[in-house]
mmCIF file of C-alpha atoms in Angstrom:
data_model
loop_
_atom_site.group_PDB
_atom_site.id
_atom_site.type_symbol
_atom_site.label_atom_id
_atom_site.label_comp_id
_atom_site.label_asym_id
_atom_site.label_seq_id
_atom_site.Cartn_x
_atom_site.Cartn_y
_atom_site.Cartn_z
ATOM 1 C CA GLU Z 1 7.117 2.970 -33.604
ATOM 2 C CA LYS Z 2 4.092 2.896 -30.716
ATOM 3 C CA THR Z 3 3.423 5.700 -28.515
ATOM 4 C CA ILE Z 4 1.640 6.284 -25.162
ATOM 5 C CA THR Z 5 0.538 9.651 -24.467
ATOM 6 C CA ILE Z 6 -0.125 10.334 -20.563
ATOM 7 C CA ASP Z 7 -2.808 13.574 -20.402
ATOM 8 C CA PRO Z 8 -3.745 12.411 -16.600
ATOM 9 C CA GLU Z 9 -6.332 14.741 -14.147
ATOM 10 C CA VAL Z 10 -4.244 16.146 -11.205
ATOM 11 C CA GLN Z 11 -6.570 15.554 -7.478
ATOM 12 C CA LYS Z 12 -5.917 16.895 -5.083
ATOM 13 C CA TYR Z 13 -6.526 16.571 -1.206
ATOM 14 C CA VAL Z 14 -5.847 19.298 2.061
ATOM 15 C CA TYR Z 15 -6.058 19.389 5.224
ATOM 16 C CA SER Z 16 -5.178 21.303 8.131
ATOM 17 C CA LYS Z 17 -4.695 21.856 11.764
ATOM 18 C CA THR Z 18 -8.110 23.023 11.854
ATOM 19 C CA ASP Z 19 -9.145 19.830 10.082
ATOM 20 C CA LYS Z 20 -12.384 18.240 12.915
ATOM 21 C CA SER Z 21 -10.867 15.095 12.703
ATOM 22 C CA THR Z 22 -7.354 15.463 13.866
ATOM 23 C CA LYS Z 23 -6.913 16.134 17.231
ATOM 24 C CA PRO Z 24 -4.822 19.380 18.582
ATOM 25 C CA ILE Z 25 -2.084 17.764 20.246
ATOM 26 C CA ASN Z 26 -0.596 15.665 17.480
ATOM 27 C CA SER Z 27 -1.666 17.691 15.323
ATOM 28 C CA SER Z 28 1.503 16.658 12.916
ATOM 29 C CA LEU Z 29 0.662 16.401 9.371
ATOM 30 C CA GLY Z 30 3.282 15.064 7.344
ATOM 31 C CA ILE Z 31 3.020 11.616 5.518
ATOM 32 C CA GLU Z 32 5.340 9.530 5.525
ATOM 33 C CA ASN Z 33 3.863 6.166 4.364
ATOM 34 C CA SER Z 34 2.672 4.597 0.816
ATOM 35 C CA LEU Z 35 -1.125 5.285 0.158
ATOM 36 C CA ALA Z 36 -3.213 1.485 0.564
ATOM 37 C CA ARG Z 37 -6.289 0.819 -1.215
ATOM 38 C CA TYR Z 38 -8.670 -1.569 -1.975
ATOM 39 C CA GLU Z 39 -11.623 -1.146 -4.483
ATOM 40 C CA ASN Z 40 -12.549 2.696 -4.648
ATOM 41 C CA LEU Z 41 -11.214 3.166 -0.803
ATOM 42 C CA LEU Z 42 -7.860 4.734 -0.540
ATOM 43 C CA PHE Z 43 -5.625 4.672 3.518
ATOM 44 C CA PHE Z 44 -2.903 6.791 4.971
ATOM 45 C CA ALA Z 45 -1.346 7.460 8.858
ATOM 46 C CA ASP Z 46 -0.400 10.733 9.430
ATOM 47 C CA ASN Z 47 2.636 12.042 11.476
ATOM 48 C CA GLY Z 48 0.263 12.616 14.146
ATOM 49 C CA GLY Z 49 -1.203 9.512 13.865
ATOM 50 C CA THR Z 50 -4.227 10.292 12.607
ATOM 51 C CA ILE Z 51 -5.820 6.997 10.381
ATOM 52 C CA LYS Z 52 -7.798 8.472 7.497
ATOM 53 C CA CYS Z 53 -9.841 6.528 4.804
ATOM 54 C CA LEU Z 54 -10.960 8.592 1.276
ATOM 55 C CA ASP Z 55 -12.640 7.378 -1.969
ATOM 56 C CA THR Z 56 -10.980 8.042 -4.792
ATOM 57 C CA ASP Z 57 -12.693 11.278 -5.405
ATOM 58 C CA LEU Z 58 -10.399 12.076 -1.944
ATOM 59 C CA ASN Z 59 -13.672 12.587 -0.347
ATOM 60 C CA GLU Z 60 -13.129 11.365 3.296
ATOM 61 C CA VAL Z 61 -15.509 8.417 4.421
ATOM 62 C CA TRP Z 62 -13.530 8.185 7.639
ATOM 63 C CA ALA Z 63 -11.447 8.747 10.377
ATOM 64 C CA LEU Z 64 -9.582 7.596 13.821
ATOM 65 C CA HIS Z 65 -6.974 8.202 16.293
ATOM 66 C CA ASN Z 66 -3.826 6.542 16.991
ATOM 67 C CA LEU Z 67 -1.743 7.308 20.035
ATOM 68 C CA ASP Z 68 1.959 8.933 18.039
ATOM 69 C CA ASP Z 69 3.725 9.344 14.611
ATOM 70 C CA THR Z 70 2.462 6.608 12.054
ATOM 71 C CA ASP Z 71 5.329 5.841 9.610
ATOM 72 C CA SER Z 72 4.643 2.044 8.741
ATOM 73 C CA THR Z 73 2.602 1.455 5.576
ATOM 74 C CA ILE Z 74 -1.112 0.225 6.232
ATOM 75 C CA THR Z 75 -1.629 -3.228 4.980
ATOM 76 C CA VAL Z 76 -5.033 -4.677 3.852
ATOM 77 C CA ASP Z 77 -6.187 -7.977 3.739
ATOM 78 C CA VAL Z 78 -9.543 -9.371 3.021
ATOM 79 C CA GLU Z 79 -11.661 -12.077 5.100
ATOM 80 C CA ASP Z 80 -14.831 -13.657 4.358
ATOM 81 C CA GLY Z 81 -15.383 -10.912 1.701
ATOM 82 C CA VAL Z 82 -14.950 -8.432 4.323
ATOM 83 C CA PRO Z 83 -11.627 -6.004 4.221
ATOM 84 C CA TYR Z 84 -9.447 -4.790 7.137
ATOM 85 C CA LEU Z 85 -6.696 -3.249 7.902
ATOM 86 C CA TYR Z 86 -4.134 -3.992 10.171
ATOM 87 C CA THR Z 87 -1.605 -0.483 11.350
ATOM 88 C CA GLY Z 88 0.313 0.086 14.363
ATOM 89 C CA ASN Z 89 2.351 3.285 15.497
ATOM 90 C CA GLU Z 90 6.078 4.041 16.363
ATOM 91 C CA VAL Z 91 6.722 6.267 20.077
ATOM 92 C CA ASP Z 92 7.861 9.680 19.083
ATOM 93 C CA LYS Z 93 5.603 12.154 20.709
ATOM 94 C CA GLN Z 94 4.970 10.280 23.849
ATOM 95 C CA GLY Z 95 8.856 11.087 24.476
ATOM 96 C CA GLU Z 96 11.289 8.613 25.963
ATOM 97 C CA GLN Z 97 8.729 5.659 26.600
ATOM 98 C CA GLY Z 98 5.292 5.406 25.426
ATOM 99 C CA ILE Z 99 3.148 2.884 23.782
ATOM 100 C CA SER Z 100 2.704 1.134 20.199
ATOM 101 C CA LYS Z 101 -0.290 0.326 19.359
ATOM 102 C CA PHE Z 102 -1.238 -2.205 16.767
ATOM 103 C CA MET Z 103 -4.654 -1.940 15.519
ATOM 104 C CA LYS Z 104 -7.860 -4.633 12.849
ATOM 105 C CA ILE Z 105 -10.174 -1.880 11.484
ATOM 106 C CA ASN Z 106 -12.911 -3.178 9.028
ATOM 107 C CA ALA Z 107 -12.067 -1.049 6.134
ATOM 108 C CA ARG Z 108 -15.350 0.208 5.373
ATOM 109 C CA THR Z 109 -16.771 1.382 8.568
ATOM 110 C CA GLY Z 110 -12.990 2.136 10.453
ATOM 111 C CA GLU Z 111 -14.728 0.338 13.098
ATOM 112 C CA ILE Z 112 -11.718 -1.098 15.618
ATOM 113 C CA ILE Z 113 -11.984 -4.494 15.719
ATOM 114 C CA TRP Z 114 -9.164 -5.488 18.123
ATOM 115 C CA GLU Z 115 -6.223 -3.718 19.161
ATOM 116 C CA ASN Z 116 -3.162 -4.380 21.213
ATOM 117 C CA LYS Z 117 -0.532 -2.334 23.382
ATOM 118 C CA TYR Z 118 2.781 -2.434 23.074
ATOM 119 C CA PRO Z 119 5.219 -0.721 25.648
ATOM 120 C CA CYS Z 120 8.419 0.928 23.796
ATOM 121 C CA PHE Z 121 11.489 3.260 24.343
ATOM 122 C CA SER Z 122 12.609 6.106 22.174
ATOM 123 C CA ARG Z 123 15.683 7.793 21.860
ATOM 124 C CA PHE Z 124 15.747 11.688 21.272
ATOM 125 C CA GLY Z 125 18.999 14.152 21.525
ATOM 126 C CA ASP Z 126 22.057 14.572 18.625
ATOM 127 C CA SER Z 127 21.515 10.729 17.229
ATOM 128 C CA PRO Z 128 17.429 10.294 17.930
ATOM 129 C CA SER Z 129 16.101 7.241 17.084
ATOM 130 C CA ASN Z 130 12.556 5.987 17.619
ATOM 131 C CA GLY Z 131 11.174 2.726 18.610
ATOM 132 C CA GLY Z 132 7.885 1.102 18.659
ATOM 133 C CA MET Z 133 5.887 -0.095 14.572
ATOM 134 C CA LEU Z 134 8.924 1.169 12.059
ATOM 135 C CA GLY Z 135 8.465 -1.829 9.489
ATOM 136 C CA THR Z 136 5.176 -2.697 7.868
ATOM 137 C CA SER Z 137 2.934 -5.657 8.974
ATOM 138 C CA ILE Z 138 3.230 -9.284 6.945
ATOM 139 C CA VAL Z 139 -0.521 -10.334 6.406
ATOM 140 C CA GLY Z 140 0.061 -14.412 6.287
ATOM 141 C CA LYS Z 141 -0.911 -16.487 3.027
ATOM 142 C CA ASP Z 142 -0.875 -20.472 2.877
ATOM 143 C CA ASP Z 143 0.179 -21.911 6.156
ATOM 144 C CA ILE Z 144 -0.056 -18.667 7.564
ATOM 145 C CA LYS Z 145 -2.783 -17.241 6.522
ATOM 146 C CA ASP Z 146 -4.480 -17.233 10.100
ATOM 147 C CA LEU Z 147 -1.100 -14.809 10.779
ATOM 148 C CA VAL Z 148 -0.508 -11.210 11.237
ATOM 149 C CA ILE Z 149 3.234 -10.830 11.713
ATOM 150 C CA ILE Z 150 4.942 -7.401 13.312
ATOM 151 C CA SER Z 151 8.417 -6.099 14.039
ATOM 152 C CA LEU Z 152 9.248 -4.007 16.755
ATOM 153 C CA CYS Z 153 11.948 -1.822 17.722
ATOM 154 C CA ARG Z 154 13.423 -0.741 21.261
ATOM 155 C CA TYR Z 155 10.678 -3.660 22.579
ATOM 156 C CA GLY Z 156 11.386 -5.016 26.013
ATOM 157 C CA LYS Z 157 14.180 -3.181 25.963
ATOM 158 C CA PHE Z 158 16.050 -0.046 24.993
ATOM 159 C CA ASP Z 159 17.729 -1.946 22.745
ATOM 160 C CA GLY Z 160 15.939 -4.641 22.073
ATOM 161 C CA GLY Z 161 13.074 -6.109 18.981
ATOM 162 C CA ALA Z 162 11.308 -8.922 18.529
ATOM 163 C CA LEU Z 163 8.722 -10.244 15.892
ATOM 164 C CA LEU Z 164 4.996 -10.966 17.322
ATOM 165 C CA ALA Z 165 2.398 -13.415 15.106
ATOM 166 C CA LEU Z 166 -1.016 -12.740 15.812
ATOM 167 C CA ASP Z 167 -3.731 -14.357 15.273
ATOM 168 C CA LYS Z 168 -5.940 -12.533 12.899
ATOM 169 C CA LYS Z 169 -9.268 -12.952 13.885
ATOM 170 C CA THR Z 170 -8.596 -12.628 17.615
ATOM 171 C CA GLY Z 171 -5.317 -10.371 18.182
ATOM 172 C CA LYS Z 172 -3.882 -12.689 20.733
ATOM 173 C CA GLN Z 173 -0.069 -13.697 20.087
ATOM 174 C CA VAL Z 174 0.831 -16.830 18.740
ATOM 175 C CA TRP Z 175 3.998 -16.915 19.489
ATOM 176 C CA LYS Z 176 7.401 -14.522 19.453
ATOM 177 C CA HIS Z 177 11.105 -14.415 18.244
ATOM 178 C CA ASP Z 178 12.804 -12.152 20.364
ATOM 179 C CA LEU Z 179 15.836 -10.498 17.975
ATOM 180 C CA THR Z 180 20.077 -9.410 19.174
ATOM 181 C CA ILE Z 181 18.674 -5.744 18.284
ATOM 182 C CA TYR Z 182 15.806 -3.686 16.856
ATOM 183 C CA SER Z 183 14.848 -3.548 12.993
ATOM 184 C CA TRP Z 184 14.385 -0.635 11.131
ATOM 185 C CA GLY Z 185 13.466 -2.598 8.042
ATOM 186 C CA SER Z 186 9.999 -4.202 7.777
ATOM 187 C CA PRO Z 187 9.998 -8.638 7.549
ATOM 188 C CA VAL Z 188 9.712 -10.025 4.278
ATOM 189 C CA ASP Z 189 7.514 -13.104 3.809
ATOM 190 C CA VAL Z 190 8.705 -15.880 1.341
ATOM 191 C CA TYR Z 191 7.045 -19.405 0.405
ATOM 192 C CA ASN Z 192 7.873 -22.734 -0.886
ATOM 193 C CA LYS Z 193 6.017 -23.955 -3.308
ATOM 194 C CA ASP Z 194 3.889 -26.293 -0.864
ATOM 195 C CA GLY Z 195 2.880 -23.011 0.691
ATOM 196 C CA LYS Z 196 5.675 -23.210 3.753
ATOM 197 C CA SER Z 197 6.169 -20.509 5.357
ATOM 198 C CA TYR Z 198 9.300 -18.663 5.992
ATOM 199 C CA ILE Z 199 9.804 -14.834 7.042
ATOM 200 C CA ILE Z 200 13.507 -12.526 6.379
ATOM 201 C CA GLN Z 201 14.178 -10.244 8.912
ATOM 202 C CA ALA Z 202 17.147 -7.471 8.679
ATOM 203 C CA GLU Z 203 18.294 -6.431 11.962
ATOM 204 C CA ARG Z 204 19.714 -2.997 12.561
ATOM 205 C CA ASN Z 205 23.216 -4.522 12.740
ATOM 206 C CA GLY Z 206 23.769 -6.845 10.018
ATOM 207 C CA MET Z 207 22.108 -9.962 10.683
ATOM 208 C CA ILE Z 208 20.193 -11.289 8.817
ATOM 209 C CA ARG Z 209 17.830 -14.254 10.337
ATOM 210 C CA LEU Z 210 15.521 -16.961 7.815
ATOM 211 C CA ILE Z 211 12.576 -17.644 10.555
ATOM 212 C CA GLU Z 212 9.663 -20.455 9.842
ATOM 213 C CA GLY Z 213 6.213 -18.316 9.600
ATOM 214 C CA LYS Z 214 4.180 -21.056 11.436
ATOM 215 C CA THR Z 215 6.325 -21.238 14.604
ATOM 216 C CA GLY Z 216 9.069 -18.506 14.485
ATOM 217 C CA THR Z 217 11.374 -20.814 15.443
ATOM 218 C CA LEU Z 218 15.312 -19.324 14.083
ATOM 219 C CA LEU Z 219 16.457 -21.502 11.105
ATOM 220 C CA GLY Z 220 19.183 -19.538 9.977
ATOM 221 C CA GLN Z 221 21.487 -16.093 10.157
ATOM 222 C CA MET Z 222 24.182 -14.610 9.321
ATOM 223 C CA ASN Z 223 25.989 -11.005 9.293
ATOM 224 C CA GLN Z 224 26.922 -9.802 6.382
ATOM 225 C CA ASP Z 225 27.653 -5.766 7.091
ATOM 226 C CA THR Z 226 26.044 -3.565 9.147
ATOM 227 C CA TYR Z 227 23.063 -0.996 9.865
ATOM 228 C CA VAL Z 228 20.747 -2.713 7.275
ATOM 229 C CA GLU Z 229 17.808 -0.501 6.842
ATOM 230 C CA ALA Z 230 15.759 -1.074 4.093
ATOM 231 C CA SER Z 231 13.375 -4.597 3.833
ATOM 232 C CA PRO Z 232 14.942 -6.728 1.658
ATOM 233 C CA SER Z 233 14.041 -7.767 -1.840
ATOM 234 C CA VAL Z 234 12.801 -11.528 -3.004
ATOM 235 C CA PHE Z 235 12.055 -13.129 -6.410
ATOM 236 C CA ASN Z 236 12.202 -16.937 -6.331
ATOM 237 C CA ASN Z 237 14.810 -17.727 -4.198
ATOM 238 C CA TYR Z 238 17.374 -14.849 -4.610
ATOM 239 C CA MET Z 239 17.140 -11.870 -1.590
ATOM 240 C CA VAL Z 240 18.676 -8.389 -2.614
ATOM 241 C CA TYR Z 241 19.574 -6.334 0.507
ATOM 242 C CA ALA Z 242 21.275 -2.806 0.845
ATOM 243 C CA SER Z 243 22.842 -1.598 4.344
ATOM 244 C CA ARG Z 244 24.310 2.117 5.139
ATOM 245 C CA THR Z 245 27.755 1.262 3.845
ATOM 246 C CA GLY Z 246 27.033 1.819 0.459
ATOM 247 C CA LYS Z 247 26.808 -2.178 -0.812
ATOM 248 C CA ILE Z 248 24.224 -3.802 -2.265
ATOM 249 C CA TYR Z 249 23.835 -8.128 -1.434
ATOM 250 C CA GLY Z 250 22.442 -10.775 -3.489
ATOM 251 C CA MET Z 251 21.907 -13.818 -1.356
ATOM 252 C CA GLU Z 252 20.765 -17.354 -2.961
ATOM 253 C CA LEU Z 253 17.652 -18.972 -0.173
ATOM 254 C CA LYS Z 254 18.336 -22.516 0.241
#
């Protein structure tokens, strides 16, 4: 019988509202995204929009600010040997209307390479629902290796949403795909054996869309349930997703 013994060394990084890198007006310190990593560098964003880079010894390397609460996980891409980050904020502390800013950042230095600003809405009251960027971006591969794809909530109109494909080098929009309603979950990229890309996007109302990655063209859709929040999971040609009704669905991709 074989056994494994684990004796980890626990390290902690704690920062407060007095941290010099945190703006007092936007000093909400909760973290609702997953940690991203490249080599010995760690990246996260907080509820006030502060974006931080730490090394694996938990020393701060750099910090900068986005406009608002950032829940989506930072994505990492390496281009010509240089690591870059992609990140965007939601509309929360700005009020019922605001800007979702999506940025490309040099992961080593914190330099902003380009940024785009998108007007979005947010709802407060008894049933609050933020707009802006809530899902994690797609860093394209194969036939969309030059694209980064984002999903925006409450964009264009109050209950609107869209997928945007941006050129990695310039940030310019390559295509836009309007959704029937906004989406909380992240878009998912899948590829066939020839490297052709497809995007799966689950909308809040339960509509599942299959979109051509290179052009943004709708290839098919179906409505199985309602209130889909989580991102679908894909393995080979099979997709699994869950709805707020408590049901889990499996779907074959053809």
